[in-house]
mmCIF file of C-alpha atoms in Angstrom:
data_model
loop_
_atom_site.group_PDB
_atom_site.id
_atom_site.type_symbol
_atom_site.label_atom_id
_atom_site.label_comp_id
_atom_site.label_asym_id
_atom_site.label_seq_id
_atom_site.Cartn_x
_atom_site.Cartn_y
_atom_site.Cartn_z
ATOM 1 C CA UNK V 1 -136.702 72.184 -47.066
ATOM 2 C CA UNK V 2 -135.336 69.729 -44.668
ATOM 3 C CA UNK V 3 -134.408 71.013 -41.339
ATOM 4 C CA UNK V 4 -131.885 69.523 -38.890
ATOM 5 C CA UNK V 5 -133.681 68.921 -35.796
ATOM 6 C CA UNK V 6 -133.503 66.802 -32.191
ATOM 7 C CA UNK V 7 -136.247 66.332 -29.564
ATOM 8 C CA UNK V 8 -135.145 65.648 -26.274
ATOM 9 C CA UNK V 9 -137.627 64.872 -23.077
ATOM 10 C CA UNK V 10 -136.942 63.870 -19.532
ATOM 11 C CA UNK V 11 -137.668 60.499 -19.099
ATOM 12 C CA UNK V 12 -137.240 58.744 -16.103
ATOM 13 C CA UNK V 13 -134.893 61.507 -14.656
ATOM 14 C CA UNK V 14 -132.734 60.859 -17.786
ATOM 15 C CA UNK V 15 -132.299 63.112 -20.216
ATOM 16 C CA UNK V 16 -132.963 61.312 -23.815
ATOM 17 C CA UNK V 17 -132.302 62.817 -26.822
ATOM 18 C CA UNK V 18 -133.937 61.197 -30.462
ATOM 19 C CA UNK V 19 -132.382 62.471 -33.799
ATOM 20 C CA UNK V 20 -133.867 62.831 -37.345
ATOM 21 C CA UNK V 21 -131.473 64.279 -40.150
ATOM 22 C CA UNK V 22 -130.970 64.697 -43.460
ATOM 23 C CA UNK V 23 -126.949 64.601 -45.091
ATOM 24 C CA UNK V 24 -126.414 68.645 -44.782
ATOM 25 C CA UNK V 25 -126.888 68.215 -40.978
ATOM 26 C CA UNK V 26 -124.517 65.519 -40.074
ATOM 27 C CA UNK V 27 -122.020 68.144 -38.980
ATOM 28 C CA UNK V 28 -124.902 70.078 -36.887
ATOM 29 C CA UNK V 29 -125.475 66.696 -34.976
ATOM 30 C CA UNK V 30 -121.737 66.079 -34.705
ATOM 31 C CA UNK V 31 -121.299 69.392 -32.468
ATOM 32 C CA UNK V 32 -124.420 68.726 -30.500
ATOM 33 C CA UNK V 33 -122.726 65.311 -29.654
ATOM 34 C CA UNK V 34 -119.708 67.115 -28.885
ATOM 35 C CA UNK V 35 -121.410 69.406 -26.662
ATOM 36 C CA UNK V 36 -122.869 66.752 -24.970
ATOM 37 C CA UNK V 37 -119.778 64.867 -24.292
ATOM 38 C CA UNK V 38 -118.316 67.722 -22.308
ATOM 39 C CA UNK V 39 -121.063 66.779 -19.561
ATOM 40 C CA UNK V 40 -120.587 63.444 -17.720
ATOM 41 C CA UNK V 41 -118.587 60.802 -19.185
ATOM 42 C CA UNK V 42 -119.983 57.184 -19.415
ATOM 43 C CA UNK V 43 -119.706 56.704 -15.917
ATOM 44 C CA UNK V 44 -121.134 59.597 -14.737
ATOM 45 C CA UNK V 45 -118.146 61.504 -13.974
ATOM 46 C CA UNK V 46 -115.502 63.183 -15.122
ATOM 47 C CA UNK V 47 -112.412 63.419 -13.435
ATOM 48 C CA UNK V 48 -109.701 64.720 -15.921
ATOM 49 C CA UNK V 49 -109.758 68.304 -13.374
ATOM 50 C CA UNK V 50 -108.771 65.703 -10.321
ATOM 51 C CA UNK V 51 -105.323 64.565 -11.810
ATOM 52 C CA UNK V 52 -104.178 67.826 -13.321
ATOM 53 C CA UNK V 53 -105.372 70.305 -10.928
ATOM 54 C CA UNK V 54 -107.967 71.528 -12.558
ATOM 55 C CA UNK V 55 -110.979 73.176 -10.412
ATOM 56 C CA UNK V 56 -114.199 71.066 -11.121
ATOM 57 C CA UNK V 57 -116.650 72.049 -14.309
ATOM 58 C CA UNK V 58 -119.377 74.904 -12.499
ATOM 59 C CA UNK V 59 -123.142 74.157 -13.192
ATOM 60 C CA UNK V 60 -123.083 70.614 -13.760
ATOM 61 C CA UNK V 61 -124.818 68.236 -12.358
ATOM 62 C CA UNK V 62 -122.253 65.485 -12.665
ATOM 63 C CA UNK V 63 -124.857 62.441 -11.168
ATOM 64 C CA UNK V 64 -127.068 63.376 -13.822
ATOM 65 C CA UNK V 65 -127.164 60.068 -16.186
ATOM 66 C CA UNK V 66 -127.506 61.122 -19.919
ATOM 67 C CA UNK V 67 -128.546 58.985 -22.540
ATOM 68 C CA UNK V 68 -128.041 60.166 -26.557
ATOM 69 C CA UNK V 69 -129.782 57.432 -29.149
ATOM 70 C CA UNK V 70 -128.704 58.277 -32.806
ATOM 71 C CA UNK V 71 -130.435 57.447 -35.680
ATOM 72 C CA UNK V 72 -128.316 59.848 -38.385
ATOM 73 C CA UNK V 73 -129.675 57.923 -41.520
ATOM 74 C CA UNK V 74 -132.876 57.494 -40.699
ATOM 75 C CA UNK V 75 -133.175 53.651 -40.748
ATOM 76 C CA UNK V 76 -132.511 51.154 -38.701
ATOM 77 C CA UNK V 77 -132.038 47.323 -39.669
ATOM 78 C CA UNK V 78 -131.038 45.187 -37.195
ATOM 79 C CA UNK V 79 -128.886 41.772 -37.911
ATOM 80 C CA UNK V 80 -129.996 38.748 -36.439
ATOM 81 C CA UNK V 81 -128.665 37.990 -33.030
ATOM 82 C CA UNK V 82 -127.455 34.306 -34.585
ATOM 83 C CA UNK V 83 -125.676 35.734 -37.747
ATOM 84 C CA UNK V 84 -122.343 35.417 -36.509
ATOM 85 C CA UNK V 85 -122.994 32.552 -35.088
ATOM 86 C CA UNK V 86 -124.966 30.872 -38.547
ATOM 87 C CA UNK V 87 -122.448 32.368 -40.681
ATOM 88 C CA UNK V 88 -119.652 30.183 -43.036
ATOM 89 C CA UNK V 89 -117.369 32.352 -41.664
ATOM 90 C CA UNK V 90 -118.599 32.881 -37.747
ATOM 91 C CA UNK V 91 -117.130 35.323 -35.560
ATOM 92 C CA UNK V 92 -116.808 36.078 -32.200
ATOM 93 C CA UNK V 93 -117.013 39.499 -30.610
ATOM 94 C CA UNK V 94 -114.926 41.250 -27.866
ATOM 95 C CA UNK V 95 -115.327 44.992 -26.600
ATOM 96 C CA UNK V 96 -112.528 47.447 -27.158
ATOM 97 C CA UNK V 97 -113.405 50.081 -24.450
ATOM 98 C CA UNK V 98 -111.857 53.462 -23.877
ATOM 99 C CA UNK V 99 -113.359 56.427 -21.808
ATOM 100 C CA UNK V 100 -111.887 59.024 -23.801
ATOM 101 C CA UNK V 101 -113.364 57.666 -26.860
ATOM 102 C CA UNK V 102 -117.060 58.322 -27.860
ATOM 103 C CA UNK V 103 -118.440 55.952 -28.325
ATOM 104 C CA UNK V 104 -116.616 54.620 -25.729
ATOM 105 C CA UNK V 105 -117.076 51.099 -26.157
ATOM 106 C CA UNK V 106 -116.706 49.294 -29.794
ATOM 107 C CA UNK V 107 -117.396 45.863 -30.613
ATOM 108 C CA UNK V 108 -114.867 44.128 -32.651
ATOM 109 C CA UNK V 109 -115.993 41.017 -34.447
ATOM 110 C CA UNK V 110 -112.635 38.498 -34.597
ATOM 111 C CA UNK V 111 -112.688 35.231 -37.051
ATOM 112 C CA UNK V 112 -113.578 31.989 -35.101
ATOM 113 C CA UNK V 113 -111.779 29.964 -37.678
ATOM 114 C CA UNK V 114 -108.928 30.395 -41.016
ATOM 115 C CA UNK V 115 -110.638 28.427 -42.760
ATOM 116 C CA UNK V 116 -114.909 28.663 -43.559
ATOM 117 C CA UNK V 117 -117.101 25.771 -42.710
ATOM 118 C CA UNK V 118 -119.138 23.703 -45.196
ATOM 119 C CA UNK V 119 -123.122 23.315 -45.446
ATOM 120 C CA UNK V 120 -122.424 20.175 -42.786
ATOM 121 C CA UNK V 121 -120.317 22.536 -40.394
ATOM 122 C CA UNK V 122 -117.305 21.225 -41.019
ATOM 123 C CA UNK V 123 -113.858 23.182 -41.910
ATOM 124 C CA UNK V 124 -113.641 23.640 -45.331
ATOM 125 C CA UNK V 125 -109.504 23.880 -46.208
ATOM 126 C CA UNK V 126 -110.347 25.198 -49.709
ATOM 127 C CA UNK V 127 -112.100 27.960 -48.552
ATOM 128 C CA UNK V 128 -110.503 30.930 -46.424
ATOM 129 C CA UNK V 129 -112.339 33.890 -44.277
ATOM 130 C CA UNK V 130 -110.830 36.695 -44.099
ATOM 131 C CA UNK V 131 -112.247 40.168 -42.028
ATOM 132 C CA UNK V 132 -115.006 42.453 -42.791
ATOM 133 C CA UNK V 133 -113.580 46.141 -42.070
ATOM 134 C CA UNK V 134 -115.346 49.148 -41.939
ATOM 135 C CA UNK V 135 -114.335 52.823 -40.996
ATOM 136 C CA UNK V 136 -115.882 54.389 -39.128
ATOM 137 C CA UNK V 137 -115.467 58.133 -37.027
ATOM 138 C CA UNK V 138 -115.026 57.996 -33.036
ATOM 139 C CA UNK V 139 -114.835 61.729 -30.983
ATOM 140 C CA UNK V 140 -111.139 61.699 -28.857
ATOM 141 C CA UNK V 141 -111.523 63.902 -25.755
ATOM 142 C CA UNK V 142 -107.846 65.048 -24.916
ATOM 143 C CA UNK V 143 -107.533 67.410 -22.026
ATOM 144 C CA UNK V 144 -105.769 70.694 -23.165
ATOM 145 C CA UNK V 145 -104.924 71.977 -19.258
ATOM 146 C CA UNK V 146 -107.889 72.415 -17.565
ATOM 147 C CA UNK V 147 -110.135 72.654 -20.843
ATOM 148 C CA UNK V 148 -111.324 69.090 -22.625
ATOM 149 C CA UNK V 149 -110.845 69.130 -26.252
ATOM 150 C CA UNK V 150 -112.184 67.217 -29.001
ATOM 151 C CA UNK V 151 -110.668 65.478 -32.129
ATOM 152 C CA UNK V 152 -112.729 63.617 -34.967
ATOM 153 C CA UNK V 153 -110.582 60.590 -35.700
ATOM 154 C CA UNK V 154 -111.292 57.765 -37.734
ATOM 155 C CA UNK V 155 -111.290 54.076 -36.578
ATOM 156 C CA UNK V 156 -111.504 50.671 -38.378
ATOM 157 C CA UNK V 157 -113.548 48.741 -37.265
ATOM 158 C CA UNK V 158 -113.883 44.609 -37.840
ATOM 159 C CA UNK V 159 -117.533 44.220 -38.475
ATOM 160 C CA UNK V 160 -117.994 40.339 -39.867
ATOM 161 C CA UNK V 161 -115.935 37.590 -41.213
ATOM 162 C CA UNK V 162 -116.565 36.094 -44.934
ATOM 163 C CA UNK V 163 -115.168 33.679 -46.944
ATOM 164 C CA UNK V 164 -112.740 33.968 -50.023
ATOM 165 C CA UNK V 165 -111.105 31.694 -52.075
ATOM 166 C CA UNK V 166 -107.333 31.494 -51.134
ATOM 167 C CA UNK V 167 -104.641 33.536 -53.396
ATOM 168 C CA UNK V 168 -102.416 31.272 -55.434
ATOM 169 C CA UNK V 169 -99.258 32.754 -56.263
ATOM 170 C CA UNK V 170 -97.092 31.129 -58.198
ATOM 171 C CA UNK V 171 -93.384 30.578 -57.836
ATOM 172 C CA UNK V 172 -91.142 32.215 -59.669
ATOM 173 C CA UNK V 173 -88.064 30.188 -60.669
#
């Protein structure tokens, strides 16, 4: 029987935690995430009790730097640095960032170009790219008085650019 289990040690005087599940414990990980984004946001602190009046969070060390590294599927492949770059479709990336988002900062691939290049590198009108999407879940911390709340929400994400043949419609008359 699989178990769901985390191993955490200190490391630096950061706190680093390494995960190993199986499906069925996707949901246990979720929560521990959760928990551990009610301690110090990305920058180290949280100041949602400043602006509303709230009395500071008791018993945290709010200096204290955490660092989480998920691996929920178990595998890790990493692209080549140079694949949006060596693509027939390249893409740039930008960095859509929001502190009461975890993660809090996404990449977003955007299209270089409407149309892809050719073996040579040269625009290719025949040939169109279009965006890679992909869906993916984000945590929203939304402050509920004094008391942060969380809400699983669902993002989509542009991941890539590929190419497609353009859509001919024809006219009707």
């Amino acid at each position: 029987v699989d178990l769901c289990w985390f191993w955490s040690k200190v490391q630096s005087n950061k706190l680093l935690f390494l995960f190993s599940a199986p499906p069925q414990c996707h949901v246990t990980l979720l929560l521990f995430i959760l928990g551990v984004s009610t301690t110090p946001s990305v920058h180290g602190l949280d100041l949602h009790h400043l602006s509303k009046g709230c009395p500071p969070p008791r018993g945290l060390n709010l200096n204290q730097p955490i660092k989480v590294t998920l691996n929920i599927s178990g595998q890790s492949q990493a692209l080549g640095k140079d694949i949006s770059k060596r693509s027939l479709a390249p893409w740039d990336y930008s960095f859509d960032m929001d502190n009461n988002r975890f993660p809090s900062m996404i990449a977003e691939a955007k299209c270089r170009y409407a149309h892809c290049l050719d073996a040579e590198g040269n625009l290719d009108l025949d040939v169109n790219t279009v965006p890679i999407k992909q869906e993916i879940l984000v945590l929203r911390r939304e402050m509920k008085g004094c008391t942060p709340s969380f809400k699983l929400e669902k993002k989509m994400v542009t991941v890539g650019c590929t190419c497609v043949r353009p859509e001919v419609k024809e006219q009707q008359q």
